[in-house]
Coordinates of C-alpha atoms and ligand atoms in Angstrom, one line a residue:
X12 CA 101.6 143.1 79.0
X13 CA 98.8 141.0 77.5
X14 CA 100.2 137.6 78.4
X15 CA 98.4 136.2 81.4
X16 CA 100.5 134.4 84.0
X17 CA 99.5 131.0 85.1
X18 CA 98.3 132.2 88.5
X19 CA 97.5 135.6 90.1
X20 CA 99.8 136.6 92.9
X21 CA 98.9 138.7 95.9
X22 CA 101.9 138.6 98.2
X23 CA 101.8 139.2 102.0
X24 CA 102.7 142.8 102.9
X25 CA 105.2 141.4 105.4
X26 CA 106.3 137.9 106.0
X27 CA 105.5 136.3 109.4
X28 CA 108.6 134.2 109.2
X29 CA 110.9 136.5 111.2
X30 CA 108.7 136.0 114.2
X31 CA 108.8 132.2 113.9
X32 CA 111.1 129.7 115.5
X33 CA 111.6 127.0 112.9
X34 CA 113.6 125.0 115.3
X35 CA 110.8 124.0 117.7
X36 CA 107.7 123.2 115.6
X37 CA 104.5 121.6 116.8
X38 CA 102.9 119.4 114.1
X39 CA 100.3 121.1 112.0
X40 CA 99.6 124.4 113.7
X41 CA 102.2 126.7 112.2
X42 CA 101.3 127.9 108.7
X43 CA 103.5 129.5 106.0
X44 CA 102.8 132.9 104.5
X45 CA 100.8 132.0 101.5
X46 CA 98.0 129.6 100.2
X47 CA 97.0 128.6 96.7
X48 CA 93.3 128.9 96.0
X49 CA 91.3 128.1 92.9
X50 CA 87.5 128.0 92.3
X51 CA 85.5 125.6 90.1
X52 CA 82.4 127.2 88.8
X53 CA 80.5 127.4 85.5
X54 CA 81.8 123.9 84.6
X55 CA 85.5 124.8 84.8
X56 CA 88.4 125.7 87.0
X57 CA 88.9 129.5 87.1
X58 CA 92.2 131.4 87.4
X59 CA 94.1 130.3 90.5
X60 CA 95.6 132.7 93.0
X61 CA 98.5 132.6 95.5
X62 CA 97.4 134.9 98.3
X63 CA 98.1 135.4 102.0
X64 CA 97.2 132.4 104.2
X65 CA 94.0 133.2 105.9
X66 CA 90.3 132.6 106.6
X67 CA 87.9 132.1 103.8
X68 CA 84.3 133.3 103.4
X69 CA 81.9 130.5 103.0
X70 CA 78.1 130.2 102.9
X71 CA 76.5 128.2 105.8
X72 CA 74.8 126.3 103.0
X73 CA 78.1 125.2 101.4
X74 CA 77.3 121.7 100.4
X75 CA 80.7 120.2 101.5
X76 CA 79.7 121.0 105.1
X77 CA 76.5 119.1 104.9
X78 CA 77.0 116.2 102.5
X79 CA 80.8 115.6 102.8
X80 CA 82.2 116.2 99.4
X81 CA 85.7 116.9 100.7
X82 CA 89.0 115.3 99.9
X83 CA 92.6 116.0 100.7
X84 CA 96.2 114.9 100.2
X85 CA 99.3 115.0 102.5
X86 CA 102.8 115.3 101.2
X87 CA 106.1 116.8 102.2
X88 CA 108.9 118.9 100.8
X89 CA 112.5 118.5 102.1
X90 CA 115.5 120.8 102.4
X91 CA 118.4 119.4 100.4
X92 CA 122.1 119.7 101.4
X93 CA 122.6 122.5 98.8
X94 CA 119.8 124.5 100.3
X95 CA 117.3 123.6 97.5
X96 CA 113.9 122.2 98.3
X97 CA 112.6 118.9 96.8
X98 CA 109.2 117.2 96.7
X99 CA 109.0 113.5 97.0
X100 CA 107.0 111.6 94.3
X101 CA 104.4 114.4 93.9
X102 CA 102.8 112.9 90.9
X103 CA 101.7 109.9 93.1
X104 CA 99.7 112.3 95.3
X105 CA 98.3 114.2 92.4
X106 CA 97.0 111.1 90.7
X107 CA 95.6 109.8 94.0
X108 CA 93.8 113.1 94.5
X109 CA 92.1 112.7 91.2
X110 CA 91.1 109.1 92.1
X111 CA 89.5 110.5 95.3
X112 CA 87.8 113.3 93.4
X113 CA 86.4 110.8 90.9
X114 CA 85.0 108.6 93.7
X115 CA 83.3 111.6 95.3
X116 CA 81.8 113.0 92.1
X117 CA 84.1 116.0 92.3
X118 CA 85.8 117.7 89.3
X119 CA 89.3 116.4 88.3
X120 CA 92.4 118.6 88.4
X121 CA 94.8 119.0 85.5
X122 CA 97.9 117.1 86.7
X123 CA 100.3 119.7 85.2
X124 CA 98.4 122.6 86.7
X125 CA 98.3 120.9 90.1
X126 CA 102.1 120.4 90.0
X127 CA 102.6 124.0 88.9
X128 CA 100.5 125.3 91.8
X129 CA 102.5 123.2 94.2
X130 CA 105.9 124.3 92.9
X131 CA 104.9 128.0 92.6
X132 CA 103.5 128.0 96.2
X133 CA 106.6 126.3 97.6
X134 CA 109.0 128.5 95.7
X135 CA 107.3 131.6 97.2
X136 CA 107.4 130.2 100.7
X137 CA 110.7 128.3 100.3
X138 CA 112.2 129.9 103.4
X139 CA 109.5 128.2 105.5
X140 CA 111.1 124.8 104.8
X141 CA 112.9 123.9 108.0
X142 CA 116.3 122.2 107.8
X143 CA 116.5 120.5 111.2
X144 CA 116.7 116.7 111.5
X145 CA 113.3 115.2 111.0
X146 CA 111.8 118.5 109.9
X147 CA 110.1 119.2 106.6
X148 CA 107.4 121.3 105.0
X149 CA 104.1 119.5 105.2
X150 CA 101.8 120.2 102.3
X151 CA 98.0 120.0 102.4
X152 CA 96.1 120.2 99.1
X153 CA 92.4 119.8 99.5
X154 CA 89.1 120.3 97.7
X155 CA 85.5 120.8 99.0
X156 CA 82.1 121.6 97.7
X157 CA 81.2 125.2 98.2
X158 CA 77.9 125.7 96.3
X159 CA 75.2 127.1 98.7
X160 CA 72.4 124.5 98.2
X161 CA 70.3 122.2 100.4
X162 CA 69.6 118.8 98.8
X163 CA 71.8 115.8 98.1
X164 CA 73.4 115.9 94.7
X165 CA 77.0 116.8 93.5
X166 CA 77.8 120.4 94.1
X167 CA 78.3 122.7 91.1
X168 CA 81.0 124.8 92.8
X169 CA 84.2 123.7 94.5
X170 CA 87.3 125.2 96.1
X171 CA 90.8 123.8 95.7
X172 CA 93.3 125.0 98.2
X173 CA 96.9 124.3 99.1
X174 CA 98.6 125.5 102.3
X175 CA 101.8 124.4 103.9
X176 CA 103.1 123.9 107.5
X177 CA 106.7 123.7 108.5
X178 CA 106.8 120.7 110.8
X179 CA 109.3 119.2 113.2
X180 CA 109.8 115.5 113.9
X181 CA 106.5 113.7 114.3
X182 CA 107.6 111.6 117.3
X183 CA 104.9 109.6 118.8
X184 CA 107.1 106.8 120.1
X185 CA 106.3 103.2 119.7
X186 CA 102.6 102.3 119.5
X187 CA 100.4 99.6 120.9
X188 CA 97.6 98.7 118.4
X189 CA 94.3 97.0 118.9
X190 CA 93.0 94.5 116.3
X191 CA 89.5 96.0 115.7
X192 CA 86.8 93.4 115.3
X193 CA 83.6 95.4 115.6
X194 CA 84.0 98.8 113.8
X195 CA 85.1 99.1 110.2
X196 CA 87.1 101.8 108.4
X197 CA 86.3 100.7 104.9
X198 CA 83.9 98.3 103.2
X199 CA 84.1 96.8 99.7
X200 CA 82.5 99.2 97.3
X201 CA 83.0 102.1 99.7
X202 CA 85.3 105.0 99.9
X203 CA 88.3 103.5 101.7
X204 CA 90.8 104.0 98.9
X205 CA 90.0 107.7 98.7
X206 CA 91.3 110.4 101.1
X207 CA 87.8 111.5 101.7
X208 CA 87.2 113.6 104.8
X209 CA 84.3 111.5 106.1
X210 CA 86.5 108.4 106.4
X211 CA 88.5 110.1 109.1
X212 CA 85.5 111.4 111.0
X213 CA 84.2 107.9 111.2
X214 CA 87.5 106.6 112.7
X215 CA 87.6 109.0 115.6
X216 CA 85.1 107.2 118.0
X217 CA 86.6 103.7 117.5
X218 CA 90.1 105.2 118.0
X219 CA 89.0 107.0 121.2
X220 CA 87.5 103.7 122.5
X221 CA 90.8 101.9 121.8
X222 CA 92.6 104.6 123.7
X223 CA 90.4 104.1 126.7
X224 CA 91.4 100.5 126.6
X225 CA 95.1 101.4 126.7
X226 CA 96.0 101.3 123.0
X227 CA 97.4 104.1 120.9
X228 CA 95.9 103.1 117.6
X229 CA 93.6 100.7 115.8
X230 CA 94.7 97.8 113.5
X231 CA 91.8 97.8 111.1
X232 CA 90.5 94.5 109.8
X233 CA 88.2 93.7 106.8
X234 CA 84.6 94.8 107.0
X235 CA 83.1 91.4 106.0
X236 CA 84.7 88.9 108.5
X237 CA 87.2 90.9 110.6
X238 CA 89.7 88.2 109.7
X239 CA 92.3 90.1 107.6
X240 CA 94.5 93.0 108.6
X241 CA 94.1 96.2 106.5
X242 CA 95.7 99.3 107.9
X243 CA 96.6 101.0 111.2
X244 CA 95.0 104.4 111.9
X245 CA 95.8 106.5 108.9
X246 CA 98.9 104.5 108.0
X247 CA 99.5 101.4 106.0
X248 CA 101.1 98.5 107.8
X249 CA 104.2 96.4 107.1
X250 CA 105.3 93.2 108.9
X251 CA 108.5 91.3 109.0
X252 CA 107.4 87.6 108.9
X253 CA 110.1 84.9 108.5
X254 CA 112.5 87.6 107.3
X255 CA 110.2 88.7 104.5
X256 CA 108.5 92.1 104.3
X257 CA 104.8 91.5 104.2
X258 CA 102.1 94.1 103.7
X259 CA 98.3 93.8 103.1
X260 CA 97.6 94.3 99.4
X261 CA 96.0 97.7 98.6
X262 CA 92.6 97.8 96.9
X263 CA 89.3 99.5 97.5
X264 CA 89.5 99.1 101.3
X265 CA 93.2 99.6 101.8
X266 CA 94.5 103.0 100.8
X267 CA 97.4 103.0 98.4
X268 CA 100.1 104.8 100.4
X269 CA 103.1 106.5 98.8
X270 CA 105.2 105.7 101.8
X271 CA 104.2 102.0 101.7
X272 CA 105.0 101.7 98.0
X273 CA 108.4 103.5 98.6
X274 CA 109.3 101.3 101.5
X275 CA 108.5 98.1 99.6
X276 CA 110.3 99.1 96.5
X277 CA 113.4 100.2 98.5
X278 CA 113.4 96.9 100.3
X279 CA 113.1 94.9 97.1
X280 CA 116.0 97.0 95.7
X281 CA 118.0 96.0 98.8
X282 CA 117.3 92.3 98.0
X283 CA 114.7 91.8 100.7
X284 CA 111.9 89.6 99.7
X285 CA 108.5 91.4 99.7
X286 CA 105.0 90.0 99.7
X287 CA 101.8 92.1 99.0
X288 CA 98.9 89.9 99.9
X289 CA 96.1 89.2 102.4
X290 CA 97.4 89.0 106.0
X291 CA 95.2 87.0 108.3
X292 CA 94.8 88.0 111.9
X293 CA 95.4 84.3 112.8
X294 CA 98.7 84.3 110.8
X295 CA 99.9 87.3 112.6
X296 CA 98.9 85.9 116.0
X297 CA 100.6 82.6 115.2
X298 CA 103.7 84.5 114.0
X299 CA 103.8 86.5 117.2
X300 CA 103.6 83.3 119.3
X301 CA 106.2 81.4 117.3
X302 CA 108.7 84.3 116.9
X303 CA 108.3 84.4 113.1
X304 CA 106.9 88.0 113.5
X305 CA 109.9 90.0 114.3
X306 CA 108.9 93.6 113.3
X307 CA 105.7 95.5 112.6
X308 CA 105.3 99.1 111.7
X309 CA 103.0 101.7 110.3
X310 CA 104.0 103.7 107.2
X311 CA 102.7 107.1 106.1
X312 CA 103.8 110.5 105.1
X313 CA 103.3 112.3 108.4
X314 CA 105.2 110.0 110.7
X315 CA 107.1 108.0 108.0
X316 CA 107.5 104.9 110.1
X317 CA 106.0 104.1 113.5
X318 CA 107.1 100.9 115.3
X319 CA 104.4 98.7 116.7
X320 CA 105.6 97.3 120.0
X321 CA 102.5 95.3 120.9
X322 CA 99.4 94.0 119.2
X323 CA 96.1 93.6 121.1
X324 CA 94.4 90.4 119.6
X325 CA 90.9 89.4 120.7
X326 CA 92.4 86.7 123.0
X327 CA 95.1 89.0 124.6
X328 CA 98.0 91.3 123.9
X329 CA 101.2 90.0 122.4
X330 CA 104.5 92.0 122.6
X331 CA 106.9 92.1 119.7
X332 CA 110.7 91.8 120.2
X333 CA 112.2 95.0 121.6
X334 CA 112.5 97.7 118.8
X335 CA 116.3 98.0 119.6
X336 CA 116.7 94.5 118.2
X337 CA 115.0 95.2 114.9
X338 CA 117.1 94.7 111.8
X339 CA 115.0 95.8 108.9
X340 CA 112.9 98.8 109.7
X341 CA 115.8 101.0 110.9
X342 CA 117.7 100.3 107.6
X343 CA 114.7 101.1 105.4
X344 CA 113.9 104.2 107.5
X345 CA 117.3 105.6 107.0
X346 CA 117.4 104.8 103.3
X347 CA 114.0 106.6 102.7
X348 CA 115.0 109.6 104.9
X349 CA 118.3 110.0 103.1
X350 CA 116.7 109.7 99.7
X351 CA 114.1 112.4 100.6
X352 CA 116.7 114.7 102.0
X353 CA 119.0 114.4 99.0
X354 CA 121.7 112.6 101.0
X355 CA 121.4 109.2 99.4
X356 CA 121.1 107.8 95.9
X357 CA 117.7 108.2 94.1
X358 CA 117.6 105.0 92.0
X359 CA 114.0 105.6 91.0
X360 CA 114.0 109.3 90.3
X361 CA 111.6 110.1 93.2
X362 CA 113.0 113.5 94.2
X363 CA 111.6 116.5 92.4
X364 CA 113.7 119.6 93.1
X365 CA 111.6 122.8 93.0
Ligands
PLP19 C1 97.2 109.0 103.8 C2 96.9 107.6 104.3 C3 97.9 106.6 104.3 C4 99.3 106.8 104.0 O1 99.6 107.3 102.7 P1 100.9 108.0 102.3 O2 100.8 108.3 100.9 O3 102.0 107.1 102.6 O4 101.0 109.3 103.2 C5 97.5 105.3 104.6 N1 96.2 105.0 105.0 C6 95.3 106.0 105.0 C7 93.9 105.6 105.4 C8 95.6 107.3 104.7 O5 94.7 108.3 104.7

């Protein structure tokens, strides 16, 4: 046969799945049989390969380890009632990956090729998609600079890899968040809108300090004045203020989350009024005091929705009404979950069955 297939395929000799218990899964430390890998060199992407998940050889001088050209995505595939597996809005992640790559002077990926790599990999490891409540197949595409070279400039070699993890419910419980007024996550003109590895490294110390003060997570504010709410940890935030769903507008310092967009659009579809705008810390504090702020939650792919039970303002902590009394978040949470799992209507065509 002279026709070349899209990707090379080196299957595992024996699947590890029989030894696995897909009922009790920790988050992010069980890996499926295969990974997708593709190298960028000589100015272009070379033939990709689906191969056994495993360690990679890397030069100690690989530029990504020194100068931080490294980006990633996080998405999920869900078991459907008929046993099929569906991705959720994968093109959103693919486009955002290219936005991140562009910001970090890394080569772009062909969108169609990226989607093919995702679907081929998931097809091969389809059995790894758990079907328990709250379970899914977490997908981690990423790219890093691999050229061995000392000296700051864009690398001429990169690796693009995708691996998957069957994951159980990401239950963290309700969180207490601290309004951060010293450290910053993202500055105007910076890399906040990109899923660039260094952004996460820089958030670890402030988060650890917030933990020491009794909080679970940070509520980031703008870098210039620390007066406006941006995000919480690695999630976007949504508030219910006067019965409206309010979320800080995305931009170069607020990452444009797929979950946030999905939640807002589902809410609008339900007839709930939504506002994407600046949210001042003072407005939130006044709303918490007056009772106008009835719900607050983080939204992101990993945990989907995380209720915020208390907010630590500079002047003191304010508790929100008990989560059991919330009216809006539970409804949106169920709508989104049913949609992703093929149990509810899909008015926007967001499900992509593999
Ligand atoms: C990934 C991420 C989010 C959430 O994005 P989703 O597409 O919903 O998973 C929000 N904020 C930051 C900083 C992130 O890295």
